[in-house]
mmCIF file of N, CA and C in Angstrom:
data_model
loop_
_atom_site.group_PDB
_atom_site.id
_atom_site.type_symbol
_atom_site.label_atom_id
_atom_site.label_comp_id
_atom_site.label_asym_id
_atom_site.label_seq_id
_atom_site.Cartn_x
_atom_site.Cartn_y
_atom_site.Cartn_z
ATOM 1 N N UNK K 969 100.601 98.371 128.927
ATOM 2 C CA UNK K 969 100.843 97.006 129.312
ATOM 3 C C UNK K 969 102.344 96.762 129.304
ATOM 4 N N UNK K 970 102.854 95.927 130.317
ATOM 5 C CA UNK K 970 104.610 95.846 130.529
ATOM 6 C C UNK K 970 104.355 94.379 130.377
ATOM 7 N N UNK K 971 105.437 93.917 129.746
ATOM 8 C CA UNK K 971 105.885 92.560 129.481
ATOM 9 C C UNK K 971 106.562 92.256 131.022
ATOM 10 N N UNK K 972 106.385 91.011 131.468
ATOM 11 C CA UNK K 972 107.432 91.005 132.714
ATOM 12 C C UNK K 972 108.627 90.474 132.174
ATOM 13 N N UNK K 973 109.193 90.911 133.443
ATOM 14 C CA UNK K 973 110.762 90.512 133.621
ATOM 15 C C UNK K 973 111.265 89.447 134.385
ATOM 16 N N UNK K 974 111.632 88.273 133.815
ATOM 17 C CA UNK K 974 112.166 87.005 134.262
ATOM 18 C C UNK K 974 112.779 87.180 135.164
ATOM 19 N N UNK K 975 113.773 88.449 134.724
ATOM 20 C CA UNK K 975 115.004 88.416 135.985
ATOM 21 C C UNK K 975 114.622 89.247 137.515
ATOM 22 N N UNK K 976 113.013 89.694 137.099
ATOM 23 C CA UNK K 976 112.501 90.542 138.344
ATOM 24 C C UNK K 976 113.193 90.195 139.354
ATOM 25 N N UNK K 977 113.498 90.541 141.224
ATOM 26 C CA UNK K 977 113.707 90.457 142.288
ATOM 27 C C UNK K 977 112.383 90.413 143.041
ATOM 28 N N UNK K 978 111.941 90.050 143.839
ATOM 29 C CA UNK K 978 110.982 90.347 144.630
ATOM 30 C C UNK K 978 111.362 90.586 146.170
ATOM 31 N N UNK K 979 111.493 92.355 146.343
ATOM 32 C CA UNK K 979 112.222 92.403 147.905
ATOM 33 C C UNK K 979 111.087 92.995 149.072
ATOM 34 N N UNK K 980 111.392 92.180 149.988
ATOM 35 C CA UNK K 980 110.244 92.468 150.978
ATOM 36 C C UNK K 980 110.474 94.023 152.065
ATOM 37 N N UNK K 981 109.818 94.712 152.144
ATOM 38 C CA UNK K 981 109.722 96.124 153.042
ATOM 39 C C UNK K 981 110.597 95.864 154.400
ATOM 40 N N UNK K 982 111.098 96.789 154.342
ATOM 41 C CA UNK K 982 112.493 96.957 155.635
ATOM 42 C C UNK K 982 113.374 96.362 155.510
ATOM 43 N N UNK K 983 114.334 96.204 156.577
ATOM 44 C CA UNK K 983 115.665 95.243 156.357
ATOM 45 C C UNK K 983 115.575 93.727 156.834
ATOM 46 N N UNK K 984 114.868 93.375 157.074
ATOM 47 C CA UNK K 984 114.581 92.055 156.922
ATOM 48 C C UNK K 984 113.441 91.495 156.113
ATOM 49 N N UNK K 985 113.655 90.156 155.717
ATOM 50 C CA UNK K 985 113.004 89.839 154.732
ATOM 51 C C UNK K 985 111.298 89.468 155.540
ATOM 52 N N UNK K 986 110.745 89.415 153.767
ATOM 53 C CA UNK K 986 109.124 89.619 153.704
ATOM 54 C C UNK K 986 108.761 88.577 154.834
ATOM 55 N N UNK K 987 107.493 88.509 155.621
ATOM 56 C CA UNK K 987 106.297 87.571 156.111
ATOM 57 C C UNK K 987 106.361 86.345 154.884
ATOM 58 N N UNK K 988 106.792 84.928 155.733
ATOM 59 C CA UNK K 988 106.891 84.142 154.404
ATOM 60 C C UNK K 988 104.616 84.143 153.761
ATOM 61 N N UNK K 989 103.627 84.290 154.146
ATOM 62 C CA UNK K 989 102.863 84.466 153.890
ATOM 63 C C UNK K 989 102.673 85.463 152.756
ATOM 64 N N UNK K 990 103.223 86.752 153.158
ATOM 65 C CA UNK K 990 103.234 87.487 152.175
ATOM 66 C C UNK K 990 103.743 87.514 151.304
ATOM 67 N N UNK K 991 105.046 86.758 150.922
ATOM 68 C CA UNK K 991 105.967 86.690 149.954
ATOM 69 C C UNK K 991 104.768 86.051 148.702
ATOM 70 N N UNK K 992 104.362 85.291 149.229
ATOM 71 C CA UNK K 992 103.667 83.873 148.501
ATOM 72 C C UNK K 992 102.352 84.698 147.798
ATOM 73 N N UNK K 993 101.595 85.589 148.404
ATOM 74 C CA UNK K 993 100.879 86.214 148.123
ATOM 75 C C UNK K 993 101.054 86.847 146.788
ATOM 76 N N UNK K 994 102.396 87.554 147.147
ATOM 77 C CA UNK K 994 103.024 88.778 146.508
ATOM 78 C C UNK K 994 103.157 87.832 145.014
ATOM 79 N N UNK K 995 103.938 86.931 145.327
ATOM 80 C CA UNK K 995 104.297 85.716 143.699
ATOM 81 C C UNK K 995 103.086 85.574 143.492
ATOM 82 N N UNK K 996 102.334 85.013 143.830
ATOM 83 C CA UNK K 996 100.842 84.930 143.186
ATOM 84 C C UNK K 996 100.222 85.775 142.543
ATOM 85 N N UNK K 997 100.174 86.884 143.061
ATOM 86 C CA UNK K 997 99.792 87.947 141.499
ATOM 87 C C UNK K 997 100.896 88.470 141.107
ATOM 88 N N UNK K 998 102.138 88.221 141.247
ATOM 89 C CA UNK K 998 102.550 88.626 139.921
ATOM 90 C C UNK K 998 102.847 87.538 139.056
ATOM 91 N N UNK K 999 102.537 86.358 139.097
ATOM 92 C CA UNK K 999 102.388 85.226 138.576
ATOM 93 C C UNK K 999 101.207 85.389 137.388
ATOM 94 N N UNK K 1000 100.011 85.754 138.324
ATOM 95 C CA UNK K 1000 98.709 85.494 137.465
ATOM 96 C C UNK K 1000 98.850 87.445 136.564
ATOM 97 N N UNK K 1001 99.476 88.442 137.003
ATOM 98 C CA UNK K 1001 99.928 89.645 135.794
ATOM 99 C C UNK K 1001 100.374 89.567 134.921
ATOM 100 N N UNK K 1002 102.006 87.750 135.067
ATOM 101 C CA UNK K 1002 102.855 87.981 134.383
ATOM 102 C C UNK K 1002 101.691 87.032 133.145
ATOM 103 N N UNK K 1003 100.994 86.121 133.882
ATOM 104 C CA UNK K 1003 100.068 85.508 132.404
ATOM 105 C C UNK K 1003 98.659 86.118 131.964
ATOM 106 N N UNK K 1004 98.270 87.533 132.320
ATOM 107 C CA UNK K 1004 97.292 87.923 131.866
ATOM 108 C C UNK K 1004 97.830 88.815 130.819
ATOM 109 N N UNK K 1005 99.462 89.266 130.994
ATOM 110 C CA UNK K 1005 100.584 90.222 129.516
ATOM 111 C C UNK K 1005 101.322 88.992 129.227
ATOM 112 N N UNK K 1006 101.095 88.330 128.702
ATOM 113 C CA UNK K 1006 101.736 87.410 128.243
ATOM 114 C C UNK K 1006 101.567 87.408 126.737
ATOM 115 N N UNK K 1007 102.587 86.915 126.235
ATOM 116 C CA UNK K 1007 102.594 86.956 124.345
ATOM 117 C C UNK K 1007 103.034 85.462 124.160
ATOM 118 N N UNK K 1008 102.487 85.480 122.877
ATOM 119 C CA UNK K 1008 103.221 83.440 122.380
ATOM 120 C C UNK K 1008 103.987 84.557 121.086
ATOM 121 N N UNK K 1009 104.769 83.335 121.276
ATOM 122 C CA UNK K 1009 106.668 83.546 120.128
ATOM 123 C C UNK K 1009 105.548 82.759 119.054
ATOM 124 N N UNK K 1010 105.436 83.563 118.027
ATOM 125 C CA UNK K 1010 104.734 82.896 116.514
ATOM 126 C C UNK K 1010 105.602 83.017 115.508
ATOM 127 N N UNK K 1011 105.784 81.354 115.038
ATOM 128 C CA UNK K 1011 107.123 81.450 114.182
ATOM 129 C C UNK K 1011 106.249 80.573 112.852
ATOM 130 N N UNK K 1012 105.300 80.347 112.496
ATOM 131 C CA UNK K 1012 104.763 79.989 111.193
ATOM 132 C C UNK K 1012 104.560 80.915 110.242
ATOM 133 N N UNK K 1013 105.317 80.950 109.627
ATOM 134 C CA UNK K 1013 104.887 82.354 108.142
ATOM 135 C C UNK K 1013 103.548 82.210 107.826
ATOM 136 N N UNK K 1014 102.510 81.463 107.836
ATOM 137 C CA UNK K 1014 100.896 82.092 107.174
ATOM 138 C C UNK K 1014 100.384 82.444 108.851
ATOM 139 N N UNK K 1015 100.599 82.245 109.559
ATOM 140 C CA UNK K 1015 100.105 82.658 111.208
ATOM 141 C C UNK K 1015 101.011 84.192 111.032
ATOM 142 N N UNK K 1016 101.518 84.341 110.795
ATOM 143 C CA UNK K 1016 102.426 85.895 110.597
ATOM 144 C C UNK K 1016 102.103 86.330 110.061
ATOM 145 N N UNK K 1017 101.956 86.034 108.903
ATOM 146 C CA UNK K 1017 101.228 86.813 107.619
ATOM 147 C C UNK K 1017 99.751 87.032 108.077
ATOM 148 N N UNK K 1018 99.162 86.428 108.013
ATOM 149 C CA UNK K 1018 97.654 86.816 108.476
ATOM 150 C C UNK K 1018 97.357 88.002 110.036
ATOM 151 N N UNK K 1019 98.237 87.889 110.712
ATOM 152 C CA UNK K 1019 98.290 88.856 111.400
ATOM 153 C C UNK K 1019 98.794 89.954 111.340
ATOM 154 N N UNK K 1020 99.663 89.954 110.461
ATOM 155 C CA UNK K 1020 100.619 91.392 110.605
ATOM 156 C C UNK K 1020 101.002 91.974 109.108
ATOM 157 N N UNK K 1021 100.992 91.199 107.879
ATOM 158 C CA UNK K 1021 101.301 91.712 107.098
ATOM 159 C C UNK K 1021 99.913 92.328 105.912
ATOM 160 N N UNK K 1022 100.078 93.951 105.791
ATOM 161 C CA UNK K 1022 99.190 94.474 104.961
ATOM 162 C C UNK K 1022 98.540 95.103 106.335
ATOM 163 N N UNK K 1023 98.613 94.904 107.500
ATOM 164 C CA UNK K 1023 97.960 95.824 108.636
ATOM 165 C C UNK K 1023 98.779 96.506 109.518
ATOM 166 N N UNK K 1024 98.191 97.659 109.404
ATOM 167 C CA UNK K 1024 98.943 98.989 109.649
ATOM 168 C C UNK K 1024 99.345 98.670 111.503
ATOM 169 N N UNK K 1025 100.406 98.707 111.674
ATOM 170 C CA UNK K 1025 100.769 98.170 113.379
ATOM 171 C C UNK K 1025 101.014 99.903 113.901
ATOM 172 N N UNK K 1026 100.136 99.974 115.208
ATOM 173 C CA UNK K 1026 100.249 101.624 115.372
ATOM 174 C C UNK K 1026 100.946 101.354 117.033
ATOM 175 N N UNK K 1027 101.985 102.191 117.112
ATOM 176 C CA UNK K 1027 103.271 102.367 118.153
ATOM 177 C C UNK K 1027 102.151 103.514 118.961
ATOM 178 N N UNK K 1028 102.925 103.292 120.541
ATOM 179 C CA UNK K 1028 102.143 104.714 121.074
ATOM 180 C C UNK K 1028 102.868 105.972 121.148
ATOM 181 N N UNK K 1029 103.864 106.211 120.250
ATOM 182 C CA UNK K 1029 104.572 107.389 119.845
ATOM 183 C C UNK K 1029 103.960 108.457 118.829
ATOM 184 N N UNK K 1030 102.801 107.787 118.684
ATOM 185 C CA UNK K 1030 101.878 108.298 117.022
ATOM 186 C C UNK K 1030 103.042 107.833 115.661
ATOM 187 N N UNK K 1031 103.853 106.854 115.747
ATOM 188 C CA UNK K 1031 104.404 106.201 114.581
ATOM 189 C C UNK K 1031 103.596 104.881 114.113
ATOM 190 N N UNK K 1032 103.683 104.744 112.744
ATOM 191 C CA UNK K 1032 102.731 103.413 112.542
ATOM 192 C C UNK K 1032 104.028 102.429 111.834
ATOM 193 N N UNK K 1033 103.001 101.325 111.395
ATOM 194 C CA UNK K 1033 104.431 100.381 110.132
ATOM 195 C C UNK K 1033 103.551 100.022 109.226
ATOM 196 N N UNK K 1034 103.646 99.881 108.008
ATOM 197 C CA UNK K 1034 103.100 98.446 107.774
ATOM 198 C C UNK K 1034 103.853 97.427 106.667
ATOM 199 N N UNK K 1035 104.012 96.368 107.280
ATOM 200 C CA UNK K 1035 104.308 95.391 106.522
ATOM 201 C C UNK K 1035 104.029 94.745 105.520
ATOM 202 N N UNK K 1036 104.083 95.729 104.007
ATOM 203 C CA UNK K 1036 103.679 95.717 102.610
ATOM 204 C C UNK K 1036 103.770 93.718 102.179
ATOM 205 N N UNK K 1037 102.650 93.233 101.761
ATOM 206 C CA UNK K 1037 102.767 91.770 100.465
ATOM 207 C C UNK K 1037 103.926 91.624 100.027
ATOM 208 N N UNK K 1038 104.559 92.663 99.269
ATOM 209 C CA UNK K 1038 105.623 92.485 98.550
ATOM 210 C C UNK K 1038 107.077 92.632 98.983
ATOM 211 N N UNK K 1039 107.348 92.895 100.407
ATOM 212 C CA UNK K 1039 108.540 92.996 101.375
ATOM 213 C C UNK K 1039 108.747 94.083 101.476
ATOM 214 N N UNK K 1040 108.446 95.275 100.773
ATOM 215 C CA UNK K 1040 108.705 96.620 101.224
ATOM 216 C C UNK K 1040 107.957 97.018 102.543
ATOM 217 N N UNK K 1041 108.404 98.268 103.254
ATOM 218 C CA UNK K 1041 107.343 98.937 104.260
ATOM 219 C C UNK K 1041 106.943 99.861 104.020
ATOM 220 N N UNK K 1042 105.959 100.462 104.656
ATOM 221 C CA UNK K 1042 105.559 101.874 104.562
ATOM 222 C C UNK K 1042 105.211 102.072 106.245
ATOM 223 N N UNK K 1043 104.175 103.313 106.091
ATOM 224 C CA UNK K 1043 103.931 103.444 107.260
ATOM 225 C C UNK K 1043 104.513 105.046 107.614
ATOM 226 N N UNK K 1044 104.763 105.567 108.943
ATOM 227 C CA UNK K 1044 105.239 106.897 108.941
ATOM 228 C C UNK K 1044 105.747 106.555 110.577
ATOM 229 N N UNK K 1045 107.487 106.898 110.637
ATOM 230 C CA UNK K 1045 108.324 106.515 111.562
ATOM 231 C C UNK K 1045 109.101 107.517 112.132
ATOM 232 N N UNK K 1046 108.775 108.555 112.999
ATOM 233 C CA UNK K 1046 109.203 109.682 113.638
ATOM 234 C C UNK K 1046 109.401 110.596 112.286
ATOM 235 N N UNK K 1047 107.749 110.989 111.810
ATOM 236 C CA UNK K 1047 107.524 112.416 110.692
ATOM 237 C C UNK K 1047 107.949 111.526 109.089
ATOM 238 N N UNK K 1048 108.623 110.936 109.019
ATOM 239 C CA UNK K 1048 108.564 110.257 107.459
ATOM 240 C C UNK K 1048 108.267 108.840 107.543
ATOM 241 N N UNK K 1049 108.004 108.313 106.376
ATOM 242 C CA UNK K 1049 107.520 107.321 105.955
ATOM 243 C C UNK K 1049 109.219 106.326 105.814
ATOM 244 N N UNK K 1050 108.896 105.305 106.492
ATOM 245 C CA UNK K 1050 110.486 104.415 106.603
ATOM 246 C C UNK K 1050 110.536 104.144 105.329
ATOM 247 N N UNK K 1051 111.762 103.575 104.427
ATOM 248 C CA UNK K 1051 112.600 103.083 103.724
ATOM 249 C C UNK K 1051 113.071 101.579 103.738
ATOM 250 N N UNK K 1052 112.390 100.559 102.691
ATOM 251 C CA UNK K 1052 113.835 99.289 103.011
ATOM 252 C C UNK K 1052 113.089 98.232 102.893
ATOM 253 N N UNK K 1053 113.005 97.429 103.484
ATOM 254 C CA UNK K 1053 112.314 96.378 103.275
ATOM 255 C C UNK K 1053 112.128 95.509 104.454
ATOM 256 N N UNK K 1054 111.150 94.307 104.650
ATOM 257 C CA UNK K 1054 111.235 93.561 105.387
ATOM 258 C C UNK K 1054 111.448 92.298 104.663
ATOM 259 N N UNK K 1055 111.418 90.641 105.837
ATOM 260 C CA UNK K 1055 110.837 89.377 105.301
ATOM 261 C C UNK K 1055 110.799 88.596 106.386
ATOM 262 N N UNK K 1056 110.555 87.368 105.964
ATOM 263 C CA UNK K 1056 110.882 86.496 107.488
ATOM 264 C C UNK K 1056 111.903 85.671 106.932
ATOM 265 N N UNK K 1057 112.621 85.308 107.633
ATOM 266 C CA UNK K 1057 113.440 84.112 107.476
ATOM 267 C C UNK K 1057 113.553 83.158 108.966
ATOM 268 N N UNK K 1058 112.944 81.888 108.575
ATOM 269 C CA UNK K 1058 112.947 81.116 110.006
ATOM 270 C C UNK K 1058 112.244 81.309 111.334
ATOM 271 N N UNK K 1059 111.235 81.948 110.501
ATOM 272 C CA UNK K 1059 109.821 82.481 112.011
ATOM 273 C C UNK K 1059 110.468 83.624 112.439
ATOM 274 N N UNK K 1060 111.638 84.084 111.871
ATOM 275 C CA UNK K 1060 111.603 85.597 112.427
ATOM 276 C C UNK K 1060 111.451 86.585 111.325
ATOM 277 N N UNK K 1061 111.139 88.018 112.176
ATOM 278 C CA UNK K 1061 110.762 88.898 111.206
ATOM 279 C C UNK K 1061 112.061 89.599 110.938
ATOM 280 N N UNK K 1062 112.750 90.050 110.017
ATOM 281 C CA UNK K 1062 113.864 90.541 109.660
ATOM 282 C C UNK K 1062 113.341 92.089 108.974
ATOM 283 N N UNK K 1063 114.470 92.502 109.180
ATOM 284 C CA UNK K 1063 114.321 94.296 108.383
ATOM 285 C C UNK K 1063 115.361 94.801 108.302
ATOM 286 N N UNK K 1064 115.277 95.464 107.205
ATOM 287 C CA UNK K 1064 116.163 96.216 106.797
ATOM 288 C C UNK K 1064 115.877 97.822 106.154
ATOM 289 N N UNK K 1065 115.584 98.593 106.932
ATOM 290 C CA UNK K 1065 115.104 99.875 106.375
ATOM 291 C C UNK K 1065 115.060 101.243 107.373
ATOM 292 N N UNK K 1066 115.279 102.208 106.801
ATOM 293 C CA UNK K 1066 115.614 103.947 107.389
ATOM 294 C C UNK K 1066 114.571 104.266 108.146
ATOM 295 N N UNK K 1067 114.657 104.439 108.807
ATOM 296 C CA UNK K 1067 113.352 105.571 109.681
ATOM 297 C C UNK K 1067 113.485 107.255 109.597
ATOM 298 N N UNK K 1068 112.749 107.962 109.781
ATOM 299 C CA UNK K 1068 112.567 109.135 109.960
ATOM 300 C C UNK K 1068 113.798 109.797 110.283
ATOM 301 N N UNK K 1069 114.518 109.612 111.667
ATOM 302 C CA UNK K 1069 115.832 110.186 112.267
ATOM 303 C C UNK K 1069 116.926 109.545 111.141
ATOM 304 N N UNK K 1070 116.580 108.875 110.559
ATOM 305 C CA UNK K 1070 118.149 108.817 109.456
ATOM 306 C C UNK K 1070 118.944 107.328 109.726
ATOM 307 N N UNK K 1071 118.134 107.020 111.104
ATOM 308 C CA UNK K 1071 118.745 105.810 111.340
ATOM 309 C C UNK K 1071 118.266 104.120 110.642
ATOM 310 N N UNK K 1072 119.150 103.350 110.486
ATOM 311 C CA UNK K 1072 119.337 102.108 110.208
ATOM 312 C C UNK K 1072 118.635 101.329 110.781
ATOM 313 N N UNK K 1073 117.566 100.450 110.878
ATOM 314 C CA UNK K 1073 117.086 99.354 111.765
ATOM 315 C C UNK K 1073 117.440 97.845 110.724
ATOM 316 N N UNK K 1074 117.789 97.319 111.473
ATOM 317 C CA UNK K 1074 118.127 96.003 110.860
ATOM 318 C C UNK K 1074 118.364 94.779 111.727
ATOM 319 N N UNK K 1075 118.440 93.685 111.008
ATOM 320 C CA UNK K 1075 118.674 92.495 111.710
ATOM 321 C C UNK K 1075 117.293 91.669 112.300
ATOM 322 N N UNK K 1076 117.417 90.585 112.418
ATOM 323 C CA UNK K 1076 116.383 89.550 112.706
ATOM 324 C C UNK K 1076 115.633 89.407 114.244
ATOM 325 N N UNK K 1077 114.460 89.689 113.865
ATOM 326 C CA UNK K 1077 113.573 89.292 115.583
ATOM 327 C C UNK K 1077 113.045 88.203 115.776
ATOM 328 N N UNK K 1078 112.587 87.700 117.133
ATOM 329 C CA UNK K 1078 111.492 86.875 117.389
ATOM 330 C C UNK K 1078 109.860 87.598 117.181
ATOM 331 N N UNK K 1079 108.786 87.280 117.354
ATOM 332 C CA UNK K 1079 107.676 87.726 116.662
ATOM 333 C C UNK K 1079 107.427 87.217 118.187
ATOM 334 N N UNK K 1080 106.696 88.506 119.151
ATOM 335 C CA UNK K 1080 105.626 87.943 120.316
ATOM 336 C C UNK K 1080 104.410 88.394 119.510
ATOM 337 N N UNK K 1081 103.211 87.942 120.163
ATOM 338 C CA UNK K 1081 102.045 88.334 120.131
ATOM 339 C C UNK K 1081 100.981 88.145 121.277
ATOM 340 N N UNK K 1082 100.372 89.008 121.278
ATOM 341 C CA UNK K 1082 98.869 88.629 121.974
ATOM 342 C C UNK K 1082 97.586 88.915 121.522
ATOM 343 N N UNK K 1083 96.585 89.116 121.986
ATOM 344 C CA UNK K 1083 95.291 89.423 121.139
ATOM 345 C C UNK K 1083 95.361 91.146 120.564
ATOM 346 N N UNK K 1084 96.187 91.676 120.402
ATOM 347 C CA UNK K 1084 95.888 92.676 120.031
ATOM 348 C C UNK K 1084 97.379 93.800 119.588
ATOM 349 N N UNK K 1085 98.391 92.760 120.135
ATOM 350 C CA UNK K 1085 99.626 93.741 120.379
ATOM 351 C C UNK K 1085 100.712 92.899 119.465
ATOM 352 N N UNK K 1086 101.827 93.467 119.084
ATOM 353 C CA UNK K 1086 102.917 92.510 118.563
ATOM 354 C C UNK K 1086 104.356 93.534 119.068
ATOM 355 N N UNK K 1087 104.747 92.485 119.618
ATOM 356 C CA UNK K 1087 106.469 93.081 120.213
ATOM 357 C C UNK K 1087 107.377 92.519 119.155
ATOM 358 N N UNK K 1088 108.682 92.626 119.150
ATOM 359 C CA UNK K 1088 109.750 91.954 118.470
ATOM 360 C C UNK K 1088 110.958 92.002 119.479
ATOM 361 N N UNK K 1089 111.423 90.347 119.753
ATOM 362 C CA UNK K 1089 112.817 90.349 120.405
ATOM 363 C C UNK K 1089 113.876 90.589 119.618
ATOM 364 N N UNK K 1090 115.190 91.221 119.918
ATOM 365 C CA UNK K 1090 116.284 91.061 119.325
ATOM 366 C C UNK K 1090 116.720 89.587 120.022
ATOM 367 N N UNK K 1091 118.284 89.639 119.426
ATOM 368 C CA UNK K 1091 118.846 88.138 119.570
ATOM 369 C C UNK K 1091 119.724 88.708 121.053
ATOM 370 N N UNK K 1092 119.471 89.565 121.303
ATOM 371 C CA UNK K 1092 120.566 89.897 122.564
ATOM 372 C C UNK K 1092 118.842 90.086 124.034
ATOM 373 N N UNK K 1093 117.779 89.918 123.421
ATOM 374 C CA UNK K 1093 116.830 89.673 124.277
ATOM 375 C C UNK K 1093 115.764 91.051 124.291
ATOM 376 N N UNK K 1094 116.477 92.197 123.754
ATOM 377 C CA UNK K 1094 115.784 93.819 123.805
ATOM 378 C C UNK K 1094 114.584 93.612 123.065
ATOM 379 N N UNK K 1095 113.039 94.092 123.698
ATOM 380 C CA UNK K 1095 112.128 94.422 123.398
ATOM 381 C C UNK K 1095 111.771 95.862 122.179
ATOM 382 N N UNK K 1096 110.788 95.198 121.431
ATOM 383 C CA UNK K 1096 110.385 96.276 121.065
ATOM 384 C C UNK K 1096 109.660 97.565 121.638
ATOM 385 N N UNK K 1097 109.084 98.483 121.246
ATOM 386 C CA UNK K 1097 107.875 98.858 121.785
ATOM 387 C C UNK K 1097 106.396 98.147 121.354
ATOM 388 N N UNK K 1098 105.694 98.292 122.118
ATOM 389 C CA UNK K 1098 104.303 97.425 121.929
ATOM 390 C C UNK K 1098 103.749 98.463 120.706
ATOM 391 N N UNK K 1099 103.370 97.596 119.676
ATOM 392 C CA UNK K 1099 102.889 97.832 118.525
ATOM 393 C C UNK K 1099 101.071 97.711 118.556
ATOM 394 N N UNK K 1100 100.203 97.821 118.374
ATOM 395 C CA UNK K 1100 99.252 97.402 118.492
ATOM 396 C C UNK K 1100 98.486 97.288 116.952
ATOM 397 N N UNK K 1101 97.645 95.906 116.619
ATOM 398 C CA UNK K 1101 96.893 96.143 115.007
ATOM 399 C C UNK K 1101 95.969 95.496 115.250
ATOM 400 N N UNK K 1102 95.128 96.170 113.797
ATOM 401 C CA UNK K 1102 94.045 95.515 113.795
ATOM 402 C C UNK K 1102 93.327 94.043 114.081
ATOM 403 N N UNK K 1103 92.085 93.872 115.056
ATOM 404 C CA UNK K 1103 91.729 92.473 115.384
ATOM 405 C C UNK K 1103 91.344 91.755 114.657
ATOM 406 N N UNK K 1104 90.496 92.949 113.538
ATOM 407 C CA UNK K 1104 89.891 91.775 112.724
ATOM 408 C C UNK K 1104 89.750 93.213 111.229
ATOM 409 N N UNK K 1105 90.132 93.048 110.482
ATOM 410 C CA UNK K 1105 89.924 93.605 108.655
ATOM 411 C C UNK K 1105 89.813 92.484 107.762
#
């Protein structure tokens, strides 16, 4: 599943532009794609918590997370288990902890969601990868 892109173009075949019919067409489903992948920004800490924290969020890299009760993580993040901690501050999810390659992840996200998936924005707009967790434990 792809999140769309606001800043998409929509360019019509050959050097002149689309059949205005078809253009309209063309916006229309990707209108009704861009709201069938669509996520809501969830910024209430017990709406966060109940979704994501204590359930294991599985990446399609075969890496998982999970977002431990007590602010630590676990989980296993390219062959080791990450390092560090999380929390929220202000409906976003914040982190601070090592992954597998040695590297640093840090700094504050927005929280998307949909029925089944959870992304994280940075503040410069960069997507996560789609995480996917449990519907119902």
């Amino acid at each position: 599943m792809q999140d769309c892109d606001a800043d998409a173009e929509i360019i019509g075949p050959g050097s002149g532009p689309a059949p205005h019919h078809a253009l309209l067409a063309l916006s229309a489903a990707l209108i009704a794609a861009c709201a069938a992948n669509a996520r809501e920004q969830i910024t209430d800490p017990t709406q966060i918590e109940a979704l994501l924290v204590g359930k294991k969020l599985d990446f399609n890299d075969g890496s998982h997370l999970v977002l431990n009760p007590d602010g630590t993580v676990g989980g296993l993040m390219l062959g080791k288990p990450p390092v560090g901690t999380w929390s929220l501050v202000d409906g976003q999810f914040c982190r601070d902890f090592v992954i597998g390659d040695g590297r640093t992840l840090d700094g504050c996200h927005d929280i998307l969601v949909d029925a089944t998936s959870v992304r994280f924005r940075s503040d410069t707009g960069r997507l996560s990868p789609i995480a996917t967790f449990p519907v119902s434990q």
